[in-house]
Short mmCIF file of C-alpha atoms in Angstrom, two decimals:
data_model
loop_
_atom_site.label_atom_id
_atom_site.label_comp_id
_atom_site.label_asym_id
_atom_site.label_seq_id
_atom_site.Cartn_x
_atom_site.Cartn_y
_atom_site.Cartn_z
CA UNK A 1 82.79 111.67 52.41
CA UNK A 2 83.90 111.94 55.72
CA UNK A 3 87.53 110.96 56.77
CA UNK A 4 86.07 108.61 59.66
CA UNK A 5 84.27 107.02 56.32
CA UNK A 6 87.37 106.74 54.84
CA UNK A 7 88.93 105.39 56.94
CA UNK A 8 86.56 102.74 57.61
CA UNK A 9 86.22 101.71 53.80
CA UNK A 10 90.14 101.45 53.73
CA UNK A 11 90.48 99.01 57.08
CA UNK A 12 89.04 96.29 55.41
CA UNK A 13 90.71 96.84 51.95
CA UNK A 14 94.03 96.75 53.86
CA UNK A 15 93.09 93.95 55.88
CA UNK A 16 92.44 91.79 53.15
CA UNK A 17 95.68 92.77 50.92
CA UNK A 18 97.64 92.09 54.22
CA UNK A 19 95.78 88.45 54.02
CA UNK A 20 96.48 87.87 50.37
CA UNK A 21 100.62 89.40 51.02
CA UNK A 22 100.44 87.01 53.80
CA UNK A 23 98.99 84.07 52.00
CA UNK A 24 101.17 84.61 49.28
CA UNK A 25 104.34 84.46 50.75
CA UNK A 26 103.94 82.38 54.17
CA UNK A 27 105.04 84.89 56.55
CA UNK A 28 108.47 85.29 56.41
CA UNK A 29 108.86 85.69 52.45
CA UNK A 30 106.69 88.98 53.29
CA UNK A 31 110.03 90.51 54.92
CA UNK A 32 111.40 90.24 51.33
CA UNK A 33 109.19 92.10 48.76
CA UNK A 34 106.85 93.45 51.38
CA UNK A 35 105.44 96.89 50.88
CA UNK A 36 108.81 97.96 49.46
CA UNK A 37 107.08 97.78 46.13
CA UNK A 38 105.26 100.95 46.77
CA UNK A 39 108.61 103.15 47.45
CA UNK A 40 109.37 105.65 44.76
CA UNK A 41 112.93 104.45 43.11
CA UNK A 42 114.84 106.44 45.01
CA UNK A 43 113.59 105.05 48.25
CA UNK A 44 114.06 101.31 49.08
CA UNK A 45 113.30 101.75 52.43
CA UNK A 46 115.17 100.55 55.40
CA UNK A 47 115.91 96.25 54.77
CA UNK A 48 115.48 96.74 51.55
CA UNK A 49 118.70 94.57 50.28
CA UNK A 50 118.24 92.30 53.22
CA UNK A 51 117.85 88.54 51.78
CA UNK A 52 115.26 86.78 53.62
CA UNK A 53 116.48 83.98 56.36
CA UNK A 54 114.44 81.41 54.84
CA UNK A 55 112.06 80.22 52.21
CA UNK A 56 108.21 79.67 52.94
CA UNK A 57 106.99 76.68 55.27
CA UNK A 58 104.03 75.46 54.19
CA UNK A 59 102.98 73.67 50.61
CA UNK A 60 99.41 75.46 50.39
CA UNK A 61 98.92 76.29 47.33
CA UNK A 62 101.50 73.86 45.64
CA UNK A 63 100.16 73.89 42.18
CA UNK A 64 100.20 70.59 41.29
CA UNK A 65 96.49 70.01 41.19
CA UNK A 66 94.96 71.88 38.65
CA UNK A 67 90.82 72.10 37.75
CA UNK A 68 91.96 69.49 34.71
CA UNK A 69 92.43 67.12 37.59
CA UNK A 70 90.14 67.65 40.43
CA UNK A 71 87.55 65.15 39.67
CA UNK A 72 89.38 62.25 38.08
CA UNK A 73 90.39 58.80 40.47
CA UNK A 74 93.79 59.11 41.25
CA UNK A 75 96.49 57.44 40.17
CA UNK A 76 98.82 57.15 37.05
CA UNK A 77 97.90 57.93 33.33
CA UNK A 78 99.20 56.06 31.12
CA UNK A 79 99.71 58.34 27.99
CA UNK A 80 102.36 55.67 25.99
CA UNK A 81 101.31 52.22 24.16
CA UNK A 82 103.48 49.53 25.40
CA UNK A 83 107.05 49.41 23.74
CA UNK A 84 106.71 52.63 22.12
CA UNK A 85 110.13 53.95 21.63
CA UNK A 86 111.66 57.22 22.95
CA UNK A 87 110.70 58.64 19.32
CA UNK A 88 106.94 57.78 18.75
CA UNK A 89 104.45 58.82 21.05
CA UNK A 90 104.41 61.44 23.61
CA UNK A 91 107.68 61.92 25.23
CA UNK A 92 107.71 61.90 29.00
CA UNK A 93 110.98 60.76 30.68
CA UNK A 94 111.72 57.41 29.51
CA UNK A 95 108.30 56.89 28.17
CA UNK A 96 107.28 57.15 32.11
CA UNK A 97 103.40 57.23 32.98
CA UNK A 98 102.49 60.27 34.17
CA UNK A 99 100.92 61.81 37.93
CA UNK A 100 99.77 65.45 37.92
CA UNK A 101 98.75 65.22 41.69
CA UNK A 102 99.78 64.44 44.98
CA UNK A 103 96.97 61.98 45.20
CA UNK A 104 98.43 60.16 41.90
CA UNK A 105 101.49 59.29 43.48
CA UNK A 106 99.90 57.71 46.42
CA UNK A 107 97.85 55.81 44.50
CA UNK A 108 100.08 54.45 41.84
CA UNK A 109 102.31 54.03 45.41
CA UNK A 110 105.01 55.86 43.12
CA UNK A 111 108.74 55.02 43.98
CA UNK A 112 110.79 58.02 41.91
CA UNK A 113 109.05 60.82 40.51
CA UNK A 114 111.06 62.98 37.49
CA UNK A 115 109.89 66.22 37.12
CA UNK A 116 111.43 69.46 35.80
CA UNK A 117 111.93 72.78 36.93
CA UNK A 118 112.05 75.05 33.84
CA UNK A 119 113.97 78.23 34.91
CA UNK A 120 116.68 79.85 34.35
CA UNK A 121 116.48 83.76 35.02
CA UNK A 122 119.22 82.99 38.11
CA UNK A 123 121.62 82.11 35.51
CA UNK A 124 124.49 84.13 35.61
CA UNK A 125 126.17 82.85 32.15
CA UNK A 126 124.75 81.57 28.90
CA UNK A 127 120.86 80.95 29.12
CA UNK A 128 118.52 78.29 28.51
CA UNK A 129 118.83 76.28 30.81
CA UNK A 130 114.88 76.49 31.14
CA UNK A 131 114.56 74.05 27.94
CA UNK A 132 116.76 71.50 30.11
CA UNK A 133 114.02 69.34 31.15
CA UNK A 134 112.26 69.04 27.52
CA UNK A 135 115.21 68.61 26.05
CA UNK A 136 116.61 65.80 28.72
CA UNK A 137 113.05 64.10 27.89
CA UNK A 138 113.03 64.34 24.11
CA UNK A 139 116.65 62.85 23.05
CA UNK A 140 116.12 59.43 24.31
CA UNK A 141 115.62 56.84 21.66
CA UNK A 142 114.80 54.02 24.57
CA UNK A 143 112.03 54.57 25.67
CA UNK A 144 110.54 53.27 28.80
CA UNK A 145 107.69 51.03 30.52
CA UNK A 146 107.17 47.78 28.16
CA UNK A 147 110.27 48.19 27.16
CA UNK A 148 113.45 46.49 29.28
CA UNK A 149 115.56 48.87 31.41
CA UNK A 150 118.31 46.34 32.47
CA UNK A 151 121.44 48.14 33.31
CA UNK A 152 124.65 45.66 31.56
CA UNK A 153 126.76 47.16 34.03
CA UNK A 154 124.72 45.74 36.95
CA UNK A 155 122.09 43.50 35.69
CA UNK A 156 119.13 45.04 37.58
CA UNK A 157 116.67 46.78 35.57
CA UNK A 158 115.23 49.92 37.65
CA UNK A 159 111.68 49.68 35.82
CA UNK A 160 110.77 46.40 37.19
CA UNK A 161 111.98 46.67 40.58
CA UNK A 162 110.66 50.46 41.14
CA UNK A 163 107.33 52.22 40.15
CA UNK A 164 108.29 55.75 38.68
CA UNK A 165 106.47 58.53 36.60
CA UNK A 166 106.55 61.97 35.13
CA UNK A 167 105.51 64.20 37.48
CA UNK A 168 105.45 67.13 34.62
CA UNK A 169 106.87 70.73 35.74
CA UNK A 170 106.79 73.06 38.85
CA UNK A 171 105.01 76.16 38.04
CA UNK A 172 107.03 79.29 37.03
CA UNK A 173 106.24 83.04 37.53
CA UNK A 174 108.49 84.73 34.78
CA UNK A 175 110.28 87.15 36.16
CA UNK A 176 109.31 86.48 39.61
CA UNK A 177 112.32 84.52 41.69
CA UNK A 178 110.52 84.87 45.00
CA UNK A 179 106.93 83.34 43.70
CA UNK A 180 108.80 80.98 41.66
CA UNK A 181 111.20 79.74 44.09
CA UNK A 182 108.38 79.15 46.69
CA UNK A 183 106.43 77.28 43.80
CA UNK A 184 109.16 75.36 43.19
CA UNK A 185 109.88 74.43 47.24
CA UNK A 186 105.95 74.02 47.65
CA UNK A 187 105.57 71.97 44.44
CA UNK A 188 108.77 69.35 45.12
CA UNK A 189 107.94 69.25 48.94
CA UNK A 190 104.72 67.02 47.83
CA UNK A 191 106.98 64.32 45.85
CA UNK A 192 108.48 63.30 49.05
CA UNK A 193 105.84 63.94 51.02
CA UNK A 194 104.29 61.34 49.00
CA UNK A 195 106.87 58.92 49.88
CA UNK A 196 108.24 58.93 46.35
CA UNK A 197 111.96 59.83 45.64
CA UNK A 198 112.51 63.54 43.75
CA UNK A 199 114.86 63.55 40.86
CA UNK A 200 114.32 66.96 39.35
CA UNK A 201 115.35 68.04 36.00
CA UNK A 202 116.55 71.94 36.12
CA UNK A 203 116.59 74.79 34.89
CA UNK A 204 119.94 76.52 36.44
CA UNK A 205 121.34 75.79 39.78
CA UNK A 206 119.52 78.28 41.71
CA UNK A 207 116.76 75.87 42.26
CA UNK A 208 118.94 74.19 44.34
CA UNK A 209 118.10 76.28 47.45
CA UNK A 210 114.53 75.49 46.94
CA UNK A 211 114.27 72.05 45.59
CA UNK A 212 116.68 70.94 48.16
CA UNK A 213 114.85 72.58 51.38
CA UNK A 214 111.97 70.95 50.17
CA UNK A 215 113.69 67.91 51.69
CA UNK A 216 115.02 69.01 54.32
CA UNK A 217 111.48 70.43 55.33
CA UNK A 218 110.40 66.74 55.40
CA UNK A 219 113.45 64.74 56.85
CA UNK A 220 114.40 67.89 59.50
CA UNK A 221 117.03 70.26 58.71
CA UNK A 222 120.00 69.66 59.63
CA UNK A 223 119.38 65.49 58.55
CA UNK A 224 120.10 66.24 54.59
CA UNK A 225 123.33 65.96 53.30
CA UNK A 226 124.36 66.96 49.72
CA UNK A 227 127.15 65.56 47.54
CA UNK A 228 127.71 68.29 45.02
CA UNK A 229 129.13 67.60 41.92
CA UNK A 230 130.47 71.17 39.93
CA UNK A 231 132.88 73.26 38.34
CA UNK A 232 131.69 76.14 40.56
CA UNK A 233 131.37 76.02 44.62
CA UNK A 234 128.12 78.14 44.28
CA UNK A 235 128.91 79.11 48.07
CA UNK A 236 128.97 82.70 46.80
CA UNK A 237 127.29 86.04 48.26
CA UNK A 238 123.97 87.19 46.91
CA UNK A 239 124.05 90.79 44.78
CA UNK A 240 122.36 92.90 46.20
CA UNK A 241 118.70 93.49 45.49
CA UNK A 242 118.18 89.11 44.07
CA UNK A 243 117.23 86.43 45.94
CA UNK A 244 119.49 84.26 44.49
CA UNK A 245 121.68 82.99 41.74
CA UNK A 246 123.17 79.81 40.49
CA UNK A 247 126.11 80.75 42.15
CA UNK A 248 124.41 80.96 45.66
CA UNK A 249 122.45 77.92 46.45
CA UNK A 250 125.06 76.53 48.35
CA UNK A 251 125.58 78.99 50.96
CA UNK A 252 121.53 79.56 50.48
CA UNK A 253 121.19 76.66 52.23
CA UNK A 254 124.03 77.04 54.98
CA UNK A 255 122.63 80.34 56.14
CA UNK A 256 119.16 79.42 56.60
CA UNK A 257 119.90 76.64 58.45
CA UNK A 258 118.37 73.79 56.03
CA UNK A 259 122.02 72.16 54.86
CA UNK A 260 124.38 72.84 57.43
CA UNK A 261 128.41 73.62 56.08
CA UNK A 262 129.44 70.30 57.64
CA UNK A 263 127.30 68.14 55.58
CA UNK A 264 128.72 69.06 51.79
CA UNK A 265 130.66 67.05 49.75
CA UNK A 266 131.82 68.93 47.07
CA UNK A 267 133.47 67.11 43.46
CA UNK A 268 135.28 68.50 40.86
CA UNK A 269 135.74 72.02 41.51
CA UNK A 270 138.03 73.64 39.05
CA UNK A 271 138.83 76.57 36.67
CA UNK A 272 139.28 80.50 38.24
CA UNK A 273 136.54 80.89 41.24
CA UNK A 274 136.01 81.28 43.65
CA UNK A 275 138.42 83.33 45.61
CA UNK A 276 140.50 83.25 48.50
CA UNK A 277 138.16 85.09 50.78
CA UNK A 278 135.33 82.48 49.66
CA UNK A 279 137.45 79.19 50.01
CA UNK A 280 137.89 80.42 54.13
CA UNK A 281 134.26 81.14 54.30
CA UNK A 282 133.85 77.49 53.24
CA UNK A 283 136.52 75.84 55.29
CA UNK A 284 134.77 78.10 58.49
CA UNK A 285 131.47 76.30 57.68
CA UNK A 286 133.49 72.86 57.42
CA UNK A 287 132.15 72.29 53.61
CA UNK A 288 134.39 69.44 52.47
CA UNK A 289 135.69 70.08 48.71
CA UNK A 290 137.98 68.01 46.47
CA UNK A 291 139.42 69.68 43.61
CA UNK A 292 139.83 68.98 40.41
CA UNK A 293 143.57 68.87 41.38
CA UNK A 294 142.83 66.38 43.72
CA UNK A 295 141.26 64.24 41.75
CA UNK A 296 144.10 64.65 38.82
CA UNK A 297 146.82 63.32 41.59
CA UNK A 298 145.44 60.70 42.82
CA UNK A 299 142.50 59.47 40.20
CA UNK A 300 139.15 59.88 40.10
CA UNK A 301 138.63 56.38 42.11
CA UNK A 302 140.17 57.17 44.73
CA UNK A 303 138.78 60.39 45.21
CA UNK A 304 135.14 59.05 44.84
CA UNK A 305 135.85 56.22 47.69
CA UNK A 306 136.53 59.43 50.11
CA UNK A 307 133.26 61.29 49.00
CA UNK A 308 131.44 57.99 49.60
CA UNK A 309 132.82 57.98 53.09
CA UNK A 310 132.13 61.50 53.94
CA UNK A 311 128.86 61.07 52.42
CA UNK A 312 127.88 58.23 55.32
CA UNK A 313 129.38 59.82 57.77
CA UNK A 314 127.87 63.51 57.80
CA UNK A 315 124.18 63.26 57.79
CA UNK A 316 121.10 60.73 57.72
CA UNK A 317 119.82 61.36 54.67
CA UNK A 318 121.88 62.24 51.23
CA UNK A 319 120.27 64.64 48.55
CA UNK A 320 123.09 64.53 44.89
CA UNK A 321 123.02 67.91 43.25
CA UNK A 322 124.69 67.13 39.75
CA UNK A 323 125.12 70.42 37.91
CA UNK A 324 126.61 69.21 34.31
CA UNK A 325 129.46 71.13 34.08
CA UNK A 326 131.23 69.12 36.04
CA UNK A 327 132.24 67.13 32.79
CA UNK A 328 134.86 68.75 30.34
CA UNK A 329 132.87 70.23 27.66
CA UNK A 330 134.15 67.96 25.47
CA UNK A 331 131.81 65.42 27.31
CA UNK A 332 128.81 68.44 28.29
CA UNK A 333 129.27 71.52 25.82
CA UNK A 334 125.73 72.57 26.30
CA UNK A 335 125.94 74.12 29.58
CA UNK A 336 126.18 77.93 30.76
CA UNK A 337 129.27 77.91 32.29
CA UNK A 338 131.87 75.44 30.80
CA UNK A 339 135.18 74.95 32.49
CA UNK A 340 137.45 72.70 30.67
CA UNK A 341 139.40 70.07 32.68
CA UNK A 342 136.94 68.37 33.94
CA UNK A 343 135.19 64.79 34.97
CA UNK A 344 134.49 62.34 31.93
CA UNK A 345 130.87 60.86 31.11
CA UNK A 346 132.08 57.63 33.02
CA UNK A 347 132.94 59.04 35.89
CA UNK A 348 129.82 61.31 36.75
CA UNK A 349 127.60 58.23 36.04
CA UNK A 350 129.16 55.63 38.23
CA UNK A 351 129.69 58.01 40.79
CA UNK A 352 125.62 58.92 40.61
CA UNK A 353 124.95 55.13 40.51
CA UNK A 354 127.42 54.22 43.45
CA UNK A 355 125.82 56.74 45.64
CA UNK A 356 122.48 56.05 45.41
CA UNK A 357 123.59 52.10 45.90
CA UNK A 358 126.18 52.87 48.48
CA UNK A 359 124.78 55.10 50.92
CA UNK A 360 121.06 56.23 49.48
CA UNK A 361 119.81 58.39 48.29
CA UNK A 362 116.11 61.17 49.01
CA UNK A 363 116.67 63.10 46.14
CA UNK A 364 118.87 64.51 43.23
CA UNK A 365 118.66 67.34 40.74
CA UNK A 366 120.49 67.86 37.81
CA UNK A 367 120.86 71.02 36.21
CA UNK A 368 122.79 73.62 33.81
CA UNK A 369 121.67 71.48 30.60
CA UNK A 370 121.48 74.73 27.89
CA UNK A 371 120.30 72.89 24.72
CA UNK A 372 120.55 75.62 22.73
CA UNK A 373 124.50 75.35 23.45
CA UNK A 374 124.31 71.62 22.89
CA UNK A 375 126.02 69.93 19.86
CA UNK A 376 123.88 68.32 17.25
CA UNK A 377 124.00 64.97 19.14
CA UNK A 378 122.72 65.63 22.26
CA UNK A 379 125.51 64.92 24.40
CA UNK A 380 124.77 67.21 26.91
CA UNK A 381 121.23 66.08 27.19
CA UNK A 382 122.09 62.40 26.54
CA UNK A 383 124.86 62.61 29.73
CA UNK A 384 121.93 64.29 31.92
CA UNK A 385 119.25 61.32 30.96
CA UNK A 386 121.49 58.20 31.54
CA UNK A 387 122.38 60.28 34.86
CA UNK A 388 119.31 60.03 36.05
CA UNK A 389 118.49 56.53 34.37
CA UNK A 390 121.96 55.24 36.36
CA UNK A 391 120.49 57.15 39.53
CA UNK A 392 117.37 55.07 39.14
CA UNK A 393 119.57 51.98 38.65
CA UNK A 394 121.09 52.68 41.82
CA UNK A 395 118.19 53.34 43.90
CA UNK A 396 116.71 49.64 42.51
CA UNK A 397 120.27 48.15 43.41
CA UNK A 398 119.54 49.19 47.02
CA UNK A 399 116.35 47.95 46.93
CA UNK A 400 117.90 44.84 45.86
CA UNK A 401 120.21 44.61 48.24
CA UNK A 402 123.13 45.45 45.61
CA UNK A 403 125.43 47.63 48.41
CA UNK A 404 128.13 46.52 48.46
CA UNK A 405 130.99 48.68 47.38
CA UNK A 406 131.39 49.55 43.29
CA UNK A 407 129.10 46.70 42.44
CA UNK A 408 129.06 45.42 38.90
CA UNK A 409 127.78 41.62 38.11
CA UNK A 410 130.23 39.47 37.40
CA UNK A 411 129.57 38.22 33.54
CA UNK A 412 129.52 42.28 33.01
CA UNK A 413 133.56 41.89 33.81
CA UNK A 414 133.82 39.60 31.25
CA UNK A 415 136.49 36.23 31.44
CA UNK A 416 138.26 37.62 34.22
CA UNK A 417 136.11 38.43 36.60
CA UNK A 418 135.49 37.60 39.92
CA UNK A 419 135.71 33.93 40.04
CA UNK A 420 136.23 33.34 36.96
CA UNK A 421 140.28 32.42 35.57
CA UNK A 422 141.30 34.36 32.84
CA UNK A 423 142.79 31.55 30.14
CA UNK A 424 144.92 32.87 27.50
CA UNK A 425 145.16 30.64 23.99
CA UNK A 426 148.27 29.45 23.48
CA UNK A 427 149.04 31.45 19.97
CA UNK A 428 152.16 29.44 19.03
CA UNK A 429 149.91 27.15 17.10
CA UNK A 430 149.17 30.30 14.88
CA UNK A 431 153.52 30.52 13.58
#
């Protein structure tokens, strides 16, 4: 064979693997792996350690449509009888029906969608984390849909006023943080692109970066804010040779432009990182941090009132990212990275529930839940469920019109509440 022939067999060949690199990684993600794969060991090639600008751009290929699904109407399946309880039945969060495609949450005109994200090779302490969302879904004993969801605290219940589902997983590529981080973007971008809300069950916090440029893809970059509630800033530098880690999302999404430095609110950070060099990088991007310190002065109250302010004031849309060790372990053991000295179970769910009342919310995630690090009881998993249940709650509240500041009804205050004088028995009867 002739090397003219060869050369003509081999145009097309390349041609199409270029197409398929291409397809695979929308452009810019093909900057990251590349051809380096083909180097001997020895020889990354030049921009080999260089961490790509940005994620992907467009949601072909978003894998939540499989051949299962492709010729059914659309719309919600019902997979629960009525009033079955969190432990008959199949468990979905809360006993939620369930969409498996885009076109299922337009038709069931779907108001929150929980799904999970199932990953943790990011995580950088103990693993796991990639049974969070099963584990979030299987501990509740309430159940869902048929069943009342009416928050005592607030007297709205979240299931009659909204229309949520189980969206099910994003797709994971073991082993693979580029594909699975662009499944993950590509797969979330098509909740809100729906016009549902996201609240995504992780998996560690690396799927921040993703999950969370997923909305800013939609509502502009630049528009998303993100109240961050952690022991850990997670502003930290990439190692060299990974995309990312659950110490990174933070400044993930700073550098590529999506979050901007200016629109963080950051609670509860605590414990022995990060450093000195890190905390200027984060006061140079104008993050906004309170400290566990803080919060210890002054109360937790007080604190939260500021982060509810900043949280209007620095962008038009507001995305929570709740990574559970922001409680003392004694309230979240079952995490990867516990720091003692941290926020209480109370405190983590009124704050979730105030925000999404307060100021609104596009999205949330919650993540670090490690069940195999969890107690016997669930706590961890428990604390992450009624997060999301009180994040619902809040969402309905706004719907409702319930905004005004730290809401609760008034018979939930008991005899004195609001309006209502608290009379004491006179007890000398009783000598």
């Amino acid at each position: 064979m002739s090397a003219s022939h060869e050369d003509e067999e081999a145009q097309p060949a390349a041609a199409e693997g270029a197409e398929r690199r291409a397809d695979r990684a929308d452009g810019e993600f093909h900057a990251f792996v590349g051809d380096h794969g083909s180097h001997a060991h020895h020889d990354w090639g030049e921009g080999y350690w260089e961490q790509p600008p940005r994620l992907g751009k467009t949601v072909t290929g978003h894998g939540a449509v499989d051949d299962f699904n492709k010729d059914r109407s659309p719309g919600p399946i019902h997979v629960n009888r009525r009033r079955e309880g969190g432990f008959a039945g199949i468990q979905t969060f809360a006993k939620l029906p369930v969409c498996l495609t885009p076109e299922d949450l337009v038709a069931g005109e779907i108001d929150v969608a929980v799904c999970g994200v199932p990953w943790d090779s990011t995580a950088g302490g103990r693993s796991g984390t990639n049974h969070g969302p099963l584990a979030i879904r299987s501990c509740d004993y309430k159940g869902g849909y048929g069943r009342a969801h009416y928050s005592l605290n607030t007297h709205v219940d979240a299931f009659e006023v909204l229309r949520c589902c189980d969206y099910g997983d994003a797709p994971i590529a073991l082993g693979n943080t580029p594909e699975t981080f662009e499944g993950i973007r590509k797969f979330v971008a098509t909740i809100p692109q729906s016009g549902a809300i996201p609240i995504i069950m992780g998996g560690d916090h690396g799927i921040t970066w993703p999950c969370a440029t997923a909305l800013a893809d939609h509502y502009g970059w630049g528009k998303v804010g993100i109240v961050h509630f952690d022991a850990h800033a997670d502003a930290g530098e990439g190692m060299p040779g990974s995309l990312g880690g659950h110490g990174t999302p933070m400044r993930k999404l700073i550098e590529s432009g999506a979050v901007p430095g200016r629109n963080f609110v950051q609670v509860g950070l605590r414990g022995y990182w990060p450093d000195q060099p890190l905390l200027d990088w984060m006061k140079q991007h104008r993050m906004r941090s309170h400290f566990m310190a803080e919060i210890n002065r002054y109360g937790f109250a007080q604190v939260l009132e500021r982060a509810i302010d900043e949280a209007l004031d620095q962008a038009d849309h507001l995305y929570i990212s709740l990574d559970i060790d922001v409680c003392d372990p004694a309230y979240a053991p079952g995490t990867g990275t516990p720091e003692p000295g941290g926020l209480t179970s109370i405190d983590v769910l009124t704050a979730v529930r105030r925000l999404a009342a307060e100021v609104g919310i596009v999205g949330m995630d919650v993540v670090e839940v490690s069940p195999p690090y969890d107690d016997k009881g669930e706590i961890t998993c428990l604390l992450a469920n009624r997060t999301i249940r009180e994040a619902m709650t809040g969402i309905a509240m706004r719907r409702e019109g319930l905004t005004e500041r730290d809401y609760l009804h008034p018979d939930a205050l008991g005899p004195g509440g609001p309006g209502k004088p608290l009379i004491l028995r006179d007890r000398t009867d009783d000598v």
